[in-house]
Short mmCIF file of C-alpha atoms in Angstrom, two decimals:
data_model
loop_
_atom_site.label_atom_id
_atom_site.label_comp_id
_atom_site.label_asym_id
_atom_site.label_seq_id
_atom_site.Cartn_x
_atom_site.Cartn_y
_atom_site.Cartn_z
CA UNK A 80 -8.35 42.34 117.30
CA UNK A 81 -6.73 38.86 115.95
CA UNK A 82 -2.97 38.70 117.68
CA UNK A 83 -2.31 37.56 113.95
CA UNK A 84 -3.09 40.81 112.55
CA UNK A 85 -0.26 43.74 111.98
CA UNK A 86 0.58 45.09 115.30
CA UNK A 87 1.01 49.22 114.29
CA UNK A 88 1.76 51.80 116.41
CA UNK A 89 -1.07 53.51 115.34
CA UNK A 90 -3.24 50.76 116.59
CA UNK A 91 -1.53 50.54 119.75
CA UNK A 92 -2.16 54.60 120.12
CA UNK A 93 -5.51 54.21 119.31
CA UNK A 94 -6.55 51.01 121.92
CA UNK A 95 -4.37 53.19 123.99
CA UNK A 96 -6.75 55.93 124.26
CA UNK A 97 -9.61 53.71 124.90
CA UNK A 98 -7.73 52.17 127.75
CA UNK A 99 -6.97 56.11 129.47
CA UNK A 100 -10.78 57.08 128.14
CA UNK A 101 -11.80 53.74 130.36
CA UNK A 102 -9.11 53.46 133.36
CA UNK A 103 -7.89 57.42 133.60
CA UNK A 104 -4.29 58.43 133.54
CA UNK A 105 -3.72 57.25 136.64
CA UNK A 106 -3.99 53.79 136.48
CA UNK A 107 -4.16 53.03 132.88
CA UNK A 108 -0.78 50.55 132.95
CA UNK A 109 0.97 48.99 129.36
CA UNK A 110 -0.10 45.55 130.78
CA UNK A 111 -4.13 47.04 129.71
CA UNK A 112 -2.75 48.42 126.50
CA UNK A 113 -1.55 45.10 125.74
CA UNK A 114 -4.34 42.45 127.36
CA UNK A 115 -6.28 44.72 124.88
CA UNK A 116 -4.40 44.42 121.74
CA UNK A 117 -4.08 40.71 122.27
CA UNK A 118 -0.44 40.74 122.67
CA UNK A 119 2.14 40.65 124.95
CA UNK A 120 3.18 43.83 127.13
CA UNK A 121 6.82 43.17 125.62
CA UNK A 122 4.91 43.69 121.78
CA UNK A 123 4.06 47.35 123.32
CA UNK A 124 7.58 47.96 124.61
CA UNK A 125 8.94 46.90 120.56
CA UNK A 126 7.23 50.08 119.76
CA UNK A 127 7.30 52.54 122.68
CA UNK A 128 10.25 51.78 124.95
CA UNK A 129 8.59 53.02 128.00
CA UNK A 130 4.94 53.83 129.47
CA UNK A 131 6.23 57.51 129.37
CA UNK A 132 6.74 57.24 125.43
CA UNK A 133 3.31 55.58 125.50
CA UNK A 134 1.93 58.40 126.97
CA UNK A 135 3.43 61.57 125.27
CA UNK A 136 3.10 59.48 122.34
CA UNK A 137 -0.98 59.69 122.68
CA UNK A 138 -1.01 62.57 124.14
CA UNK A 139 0.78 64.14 120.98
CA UNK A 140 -1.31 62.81 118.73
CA UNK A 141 -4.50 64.01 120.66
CA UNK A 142 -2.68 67.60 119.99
CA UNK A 143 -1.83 67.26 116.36
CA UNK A 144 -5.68 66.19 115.48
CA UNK A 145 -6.21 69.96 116.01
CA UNK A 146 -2.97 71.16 114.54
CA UNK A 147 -3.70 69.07 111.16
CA UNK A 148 -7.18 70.65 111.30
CA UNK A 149 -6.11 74.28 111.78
CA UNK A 150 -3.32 74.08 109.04
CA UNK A 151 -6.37 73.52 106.16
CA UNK A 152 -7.58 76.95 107.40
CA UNK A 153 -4.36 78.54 106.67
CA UNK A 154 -3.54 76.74 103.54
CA UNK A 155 -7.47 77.50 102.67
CA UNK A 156 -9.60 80.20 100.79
CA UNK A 157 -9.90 83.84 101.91
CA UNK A 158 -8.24 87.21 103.04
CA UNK A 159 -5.75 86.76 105.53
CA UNK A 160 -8.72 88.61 108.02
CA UNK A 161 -11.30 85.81 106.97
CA UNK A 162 -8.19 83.26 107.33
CA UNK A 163 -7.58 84.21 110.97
CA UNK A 164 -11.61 84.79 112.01
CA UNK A 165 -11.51 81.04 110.39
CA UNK A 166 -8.85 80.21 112.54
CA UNK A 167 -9.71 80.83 115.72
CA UNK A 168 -12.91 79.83 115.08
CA UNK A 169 -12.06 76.38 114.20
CA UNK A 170 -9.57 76.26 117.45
CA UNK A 171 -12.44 77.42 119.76
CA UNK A 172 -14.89 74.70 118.07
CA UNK A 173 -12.40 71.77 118.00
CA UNK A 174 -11.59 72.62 122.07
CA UNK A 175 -15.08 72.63 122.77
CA UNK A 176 -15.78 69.72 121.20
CA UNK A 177 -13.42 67.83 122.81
CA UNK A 178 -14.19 69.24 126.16
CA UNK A 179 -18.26 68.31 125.58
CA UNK A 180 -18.60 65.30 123.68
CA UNK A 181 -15.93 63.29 125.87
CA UNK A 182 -15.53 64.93 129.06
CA UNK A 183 -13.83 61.91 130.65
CA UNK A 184 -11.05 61.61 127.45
CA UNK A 185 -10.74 65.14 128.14
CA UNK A 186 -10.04 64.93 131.70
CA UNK A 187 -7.90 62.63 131.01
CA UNK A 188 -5.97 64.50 128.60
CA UNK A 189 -6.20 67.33 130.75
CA UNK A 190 -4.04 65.09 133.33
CA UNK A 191 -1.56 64.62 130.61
CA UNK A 192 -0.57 67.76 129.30
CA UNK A 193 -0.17 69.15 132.45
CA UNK A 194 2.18 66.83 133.27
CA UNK A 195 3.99 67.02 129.81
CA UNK A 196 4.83 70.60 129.34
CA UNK A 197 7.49 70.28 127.60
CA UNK A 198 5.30 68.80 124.84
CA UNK A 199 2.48 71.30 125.02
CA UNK A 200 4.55 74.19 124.64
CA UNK A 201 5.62 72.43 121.34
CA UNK A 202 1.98 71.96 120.25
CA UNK A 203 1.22 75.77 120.68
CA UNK A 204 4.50 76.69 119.10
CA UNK A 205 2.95 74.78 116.41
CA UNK A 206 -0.22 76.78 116.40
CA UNK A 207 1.27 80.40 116.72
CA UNK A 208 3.62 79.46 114.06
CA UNK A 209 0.16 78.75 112.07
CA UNK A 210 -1.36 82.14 113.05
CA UNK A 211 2.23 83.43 112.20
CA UNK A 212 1.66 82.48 108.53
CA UNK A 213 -1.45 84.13 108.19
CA UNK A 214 -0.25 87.26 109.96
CA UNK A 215 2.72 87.23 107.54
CA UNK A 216 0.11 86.64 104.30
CA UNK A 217 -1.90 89.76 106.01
CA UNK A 218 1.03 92.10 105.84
CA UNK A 219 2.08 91.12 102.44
CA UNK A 220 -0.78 92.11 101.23
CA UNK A 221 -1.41 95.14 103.21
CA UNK A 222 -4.03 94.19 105.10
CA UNK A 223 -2.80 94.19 108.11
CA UNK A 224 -0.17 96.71 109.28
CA UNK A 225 2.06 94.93 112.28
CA UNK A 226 5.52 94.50 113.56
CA UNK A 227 6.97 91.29 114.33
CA UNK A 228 4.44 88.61 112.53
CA UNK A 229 5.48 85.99 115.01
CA UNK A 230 5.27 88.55 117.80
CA UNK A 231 1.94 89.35 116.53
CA UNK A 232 0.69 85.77 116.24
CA UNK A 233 1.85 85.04 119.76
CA UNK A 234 -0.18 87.95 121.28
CA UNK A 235 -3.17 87.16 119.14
CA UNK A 236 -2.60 83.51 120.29
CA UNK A 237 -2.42 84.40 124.55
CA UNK A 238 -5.39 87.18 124.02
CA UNK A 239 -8.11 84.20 122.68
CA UNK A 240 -6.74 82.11 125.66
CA UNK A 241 -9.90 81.72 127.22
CA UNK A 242 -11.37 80.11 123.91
CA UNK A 243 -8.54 77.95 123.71
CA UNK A 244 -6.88 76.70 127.14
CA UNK A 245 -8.75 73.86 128.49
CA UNK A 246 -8.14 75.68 131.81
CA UNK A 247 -11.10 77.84 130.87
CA UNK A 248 -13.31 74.69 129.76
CA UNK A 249 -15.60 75.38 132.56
CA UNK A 250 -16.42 78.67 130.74
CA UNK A 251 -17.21 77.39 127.57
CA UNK A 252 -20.72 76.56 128.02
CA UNK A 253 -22.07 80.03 129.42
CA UNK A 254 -24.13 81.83 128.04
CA UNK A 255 -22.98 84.19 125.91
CA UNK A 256 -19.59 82.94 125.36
CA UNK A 257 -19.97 83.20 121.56
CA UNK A 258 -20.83 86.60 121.75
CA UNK A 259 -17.50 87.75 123.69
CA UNK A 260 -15.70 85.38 121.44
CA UNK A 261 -16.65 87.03 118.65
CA UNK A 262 -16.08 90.58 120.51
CA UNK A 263 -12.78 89.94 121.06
CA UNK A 264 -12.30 88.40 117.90
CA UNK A 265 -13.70 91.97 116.30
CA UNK A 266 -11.24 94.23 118.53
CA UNK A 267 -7.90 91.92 117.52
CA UNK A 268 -8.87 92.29 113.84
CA UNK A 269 -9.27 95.88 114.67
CA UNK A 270 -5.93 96.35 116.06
CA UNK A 271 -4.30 94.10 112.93
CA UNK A 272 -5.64 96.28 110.66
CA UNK A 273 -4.72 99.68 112.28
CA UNK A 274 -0.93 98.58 112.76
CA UNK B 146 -4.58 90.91 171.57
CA UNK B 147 -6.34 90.91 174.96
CA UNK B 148 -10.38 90.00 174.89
CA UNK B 149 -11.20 93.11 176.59
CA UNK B 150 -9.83 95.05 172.91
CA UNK B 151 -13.39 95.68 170.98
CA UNK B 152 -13.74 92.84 168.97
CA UNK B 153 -14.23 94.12 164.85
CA UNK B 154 -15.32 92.70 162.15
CA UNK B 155 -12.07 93.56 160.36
CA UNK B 156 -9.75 92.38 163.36
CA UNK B 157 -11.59 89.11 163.21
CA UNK B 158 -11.00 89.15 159.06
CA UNK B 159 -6.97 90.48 159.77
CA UNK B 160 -6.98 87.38 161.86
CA UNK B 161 -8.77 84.46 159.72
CA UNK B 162 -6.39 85.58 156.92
CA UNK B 163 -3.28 84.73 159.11
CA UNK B 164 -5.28 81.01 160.29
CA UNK B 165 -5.65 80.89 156.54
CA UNK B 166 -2.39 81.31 155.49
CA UNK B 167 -0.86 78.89 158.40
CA UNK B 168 -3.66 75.87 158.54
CA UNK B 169 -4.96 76.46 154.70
CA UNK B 170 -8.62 76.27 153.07
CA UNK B 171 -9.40 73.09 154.33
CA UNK B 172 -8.04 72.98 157.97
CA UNK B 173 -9.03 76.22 159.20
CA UNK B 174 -11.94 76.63 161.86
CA UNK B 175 -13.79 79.31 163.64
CA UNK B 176 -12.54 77.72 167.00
CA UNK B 177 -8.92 78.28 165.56
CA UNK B 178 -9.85 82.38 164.87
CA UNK B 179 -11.55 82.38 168.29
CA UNK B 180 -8.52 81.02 170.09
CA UNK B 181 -6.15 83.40 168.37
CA UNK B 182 -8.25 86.60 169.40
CA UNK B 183 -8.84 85.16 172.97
CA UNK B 184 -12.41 85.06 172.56
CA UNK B 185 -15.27 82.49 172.36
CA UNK B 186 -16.05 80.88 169.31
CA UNK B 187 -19.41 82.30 170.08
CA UNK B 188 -18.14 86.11 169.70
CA UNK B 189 -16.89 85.50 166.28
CA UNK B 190 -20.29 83.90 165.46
CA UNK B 191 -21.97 87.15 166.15
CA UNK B 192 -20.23 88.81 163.71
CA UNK B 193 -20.36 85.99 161.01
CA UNK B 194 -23.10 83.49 161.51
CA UNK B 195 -21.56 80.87 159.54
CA UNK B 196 -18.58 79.74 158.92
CA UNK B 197 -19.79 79.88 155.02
CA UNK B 198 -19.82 83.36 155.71
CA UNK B 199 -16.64 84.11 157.30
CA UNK B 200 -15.40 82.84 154.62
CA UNK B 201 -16.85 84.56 152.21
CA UNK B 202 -16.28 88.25 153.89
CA UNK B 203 -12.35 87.08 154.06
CA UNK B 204 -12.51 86.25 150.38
CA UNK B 205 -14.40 89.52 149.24
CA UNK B 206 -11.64 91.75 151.63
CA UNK B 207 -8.64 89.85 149.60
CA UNK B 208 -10.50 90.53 146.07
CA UNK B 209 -11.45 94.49 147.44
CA UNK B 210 -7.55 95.04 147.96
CA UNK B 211 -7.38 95.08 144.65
CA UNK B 212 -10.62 96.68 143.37
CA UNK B 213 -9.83 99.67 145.47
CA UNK B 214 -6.19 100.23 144.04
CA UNK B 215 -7.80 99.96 140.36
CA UNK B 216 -10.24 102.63 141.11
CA UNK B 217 -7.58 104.95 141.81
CA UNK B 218 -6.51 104.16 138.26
CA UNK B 219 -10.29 105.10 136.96
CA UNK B 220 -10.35 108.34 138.93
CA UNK B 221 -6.86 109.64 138.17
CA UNK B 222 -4.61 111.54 135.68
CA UNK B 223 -4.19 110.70 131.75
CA UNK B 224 -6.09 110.16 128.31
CA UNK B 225 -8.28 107.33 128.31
CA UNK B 226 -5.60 104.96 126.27
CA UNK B 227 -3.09 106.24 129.33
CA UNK B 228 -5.64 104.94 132.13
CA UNK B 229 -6.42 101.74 130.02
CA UNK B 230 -3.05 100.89 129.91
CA UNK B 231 -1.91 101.95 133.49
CA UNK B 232 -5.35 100.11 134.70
CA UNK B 233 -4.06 96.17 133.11
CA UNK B 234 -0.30 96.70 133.91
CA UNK B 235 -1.98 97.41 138.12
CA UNK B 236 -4.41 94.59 137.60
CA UNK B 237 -1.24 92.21 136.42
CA UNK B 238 1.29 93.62 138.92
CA UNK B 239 -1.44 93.45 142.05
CA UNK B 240 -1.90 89.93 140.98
CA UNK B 241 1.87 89.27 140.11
CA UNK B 242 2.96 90.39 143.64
CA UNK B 243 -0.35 88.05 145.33
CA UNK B 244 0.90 84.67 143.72
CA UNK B 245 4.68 85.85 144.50
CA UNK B 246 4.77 87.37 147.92
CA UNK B 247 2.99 85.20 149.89
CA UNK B 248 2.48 81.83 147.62
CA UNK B 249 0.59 79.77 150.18
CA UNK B 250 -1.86 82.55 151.56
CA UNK B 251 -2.46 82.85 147.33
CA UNK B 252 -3.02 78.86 147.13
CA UNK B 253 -5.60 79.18 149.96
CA UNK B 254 -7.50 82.18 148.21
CA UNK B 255 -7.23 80.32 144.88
CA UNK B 256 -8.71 76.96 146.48
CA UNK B 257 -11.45 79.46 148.02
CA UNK B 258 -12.43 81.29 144.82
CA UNK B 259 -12.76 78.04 143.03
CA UNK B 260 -15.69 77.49 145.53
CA UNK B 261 -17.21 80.76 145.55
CA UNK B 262 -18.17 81.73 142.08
CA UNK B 263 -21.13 84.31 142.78
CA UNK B 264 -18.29 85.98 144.37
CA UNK B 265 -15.70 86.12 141.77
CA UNK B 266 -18.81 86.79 139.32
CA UNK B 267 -18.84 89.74 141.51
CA UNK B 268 -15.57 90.54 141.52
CA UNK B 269 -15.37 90.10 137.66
CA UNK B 270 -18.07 92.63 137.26
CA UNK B 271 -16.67 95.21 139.51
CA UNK B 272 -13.44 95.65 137.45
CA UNK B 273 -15.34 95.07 134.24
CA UNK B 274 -17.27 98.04 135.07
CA UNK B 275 -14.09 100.12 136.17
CA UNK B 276 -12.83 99.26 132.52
CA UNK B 277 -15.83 100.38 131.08
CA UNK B 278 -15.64 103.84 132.74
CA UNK B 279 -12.51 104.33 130.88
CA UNK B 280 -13.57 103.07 127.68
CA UNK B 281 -16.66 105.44 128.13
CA UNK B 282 -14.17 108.09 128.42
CA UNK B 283 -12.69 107.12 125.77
CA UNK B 284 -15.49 107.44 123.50
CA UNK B 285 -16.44 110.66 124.66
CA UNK B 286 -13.36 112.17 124.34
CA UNK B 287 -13.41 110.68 120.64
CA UNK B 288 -10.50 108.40 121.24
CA UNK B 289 -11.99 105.38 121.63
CA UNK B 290 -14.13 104.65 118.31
CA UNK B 291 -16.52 101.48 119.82
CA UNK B 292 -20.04 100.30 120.24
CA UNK B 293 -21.53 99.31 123.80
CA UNK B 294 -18.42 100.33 125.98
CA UNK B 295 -19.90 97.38 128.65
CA UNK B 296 -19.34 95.21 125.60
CA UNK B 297 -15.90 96.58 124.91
CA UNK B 298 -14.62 96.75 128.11
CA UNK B 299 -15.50 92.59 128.91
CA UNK B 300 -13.91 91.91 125.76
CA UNK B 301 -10.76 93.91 126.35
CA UNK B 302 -10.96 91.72 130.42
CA UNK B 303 -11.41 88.60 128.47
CA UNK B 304 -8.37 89.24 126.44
CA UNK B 305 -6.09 89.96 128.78
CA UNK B 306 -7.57 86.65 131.15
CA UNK B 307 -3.44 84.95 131.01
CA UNK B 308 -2.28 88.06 132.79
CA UNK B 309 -5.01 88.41 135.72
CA UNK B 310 -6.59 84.71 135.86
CA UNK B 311 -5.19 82.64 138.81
CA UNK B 312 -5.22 79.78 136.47
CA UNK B 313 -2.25 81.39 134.66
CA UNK B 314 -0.29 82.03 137.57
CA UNK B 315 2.64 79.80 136.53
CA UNK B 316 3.08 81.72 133.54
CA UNK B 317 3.49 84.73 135.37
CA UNK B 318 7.19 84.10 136.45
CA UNK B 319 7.91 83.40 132.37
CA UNK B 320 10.44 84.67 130.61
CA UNK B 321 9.62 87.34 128.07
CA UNK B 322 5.80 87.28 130.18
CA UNK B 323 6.17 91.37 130.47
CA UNK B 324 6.73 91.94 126.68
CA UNK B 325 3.77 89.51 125.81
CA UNK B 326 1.58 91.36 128.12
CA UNK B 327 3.05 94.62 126.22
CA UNK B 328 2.24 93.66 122.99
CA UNK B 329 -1.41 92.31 123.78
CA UNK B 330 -1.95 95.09 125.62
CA UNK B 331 -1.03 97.53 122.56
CA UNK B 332 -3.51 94.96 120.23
CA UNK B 333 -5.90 95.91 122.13
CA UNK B 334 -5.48 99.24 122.32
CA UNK B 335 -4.91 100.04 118.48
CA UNK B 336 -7.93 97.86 118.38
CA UNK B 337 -9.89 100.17 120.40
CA UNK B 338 -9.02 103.88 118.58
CA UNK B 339 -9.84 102.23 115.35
CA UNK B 340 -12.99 101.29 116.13
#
């Protein structure tokens, strides 16, 4: 890129990611980021005060490509049921994806987040406050007969956990790890619906 | 213990498990179990021909402890709902009281699990097929209204994978961990007598 040319942060998150895809989180450096962009490492700092704002910065938005994904299923077509099969569906095929198409941006991120808890427990607030909606749309409707809708969610949420936390990536590519997805998919409906 | 004390498998096993626990995975030798029991390294081979395998055997008697205690679960009082219930909240606390009681004997046991997957495989299968006893129960009794109980009984494993996978274990100190696992746990179950 031209030094010339508008110097976002968006940009700067995106050669950003290329640099930690490239180098790894442990020795991608803001003097990369910059050498990169064509501009000076001070340019960076204008934007993100410190490497560790560079960082949680990416890593954030690495989270909320899912989060923005997820939130068309809830504001979507279809019983609250199909809603939530949707749902974790789409979670379980955007992890996957991420975890098999890049496996060294995923490593990567995998470095991050567990260094920046804080910020994932934020991200799956996020998503169980998602699942909460549709949990909430269920009972309104009388579909499904629960408590708590947020206390719901959350279980539902920690019960797909192997579909979902990249701790369990390594699982992902067995055989016959759609099949138990969908089982336990079939039994948490199940237990929605009884109340 | 003096050399001329019969030399047992499971006093050499007692004894690799405290070398475990004070040199770790990686450190530990069959010359350091030898010199603890007073015996040649050559007596220990006799019982284990490998150090692959001593390993192994020490791994399997760790993961037994618990199999053992959940089969007491299987085989005693209470409806099939009572047994499934009683049978997770054993699992969790057996695996609670591992990672809490003795933290570095549990980081040595999770470093050797993560290389001995046919084991844990094992393992897995084992309590999968103590779950599926019970939910075989269940259906008989007409409590349980499933299809393959094998089926059910991974899924229901699967779904409770935050409260029994090592991976998790730094969850398991959480605030509010118990009534998560008490509200998954009663998913499931309402899951499970719908059918």
């Amino acid at each position: 890129m031209a030094p010339s040319a508008p110097l976002t942060a968006e940009r700067i998150l995106e050669v950003t990611e290329d640099v930690l895809r490239r180098h790894g989180p442990a020795k991608a450096t803001v003097v990369d980021v910059a050498r990169e962009l064509g501009v000076s490492h001070g340019s960076v700092y204008r934007h993100f005060r410190t490497k560790a704002a560079l960082r949680e910065a990416v890593t954030k938005r690495w989270l909320d490509r899912t989060t923005e994904r997820l939130a068309q299923v809830v504001d979507g077509p279809g019983d609250a049921s199909a809603k939530l099969r949707r749902w974790l569906s789409e979670l379980f095929a955007a992890k996957r994806r991420k975890a098999g198409d890049d496996p060294q941006l995923f490593a990567t991120y995998s470095v991050l987040t567990g260094e920046l808890s804080d910020l994932v427990d934020q991200h799956i607030d996020e998503l169980v406050g998602q699942l909460t909606v549709i949990v909430e749309e269920g009972a309104r409707t009388g579909e499904f007969a629960t408590g708590d809708p947020a206390v719901t969610a959350r279980a539902v949420f920690v019960a797909t956990a192997l579909f979902h936390d990249p701790r369990h990536a390594g699982m992902w590519s067995r055989e016959g790890i759609e099949e138990q997805f969908g089982e336990v998919c079939a039994l948490l409906l199940r237990g929605l619906r009884q109340g």
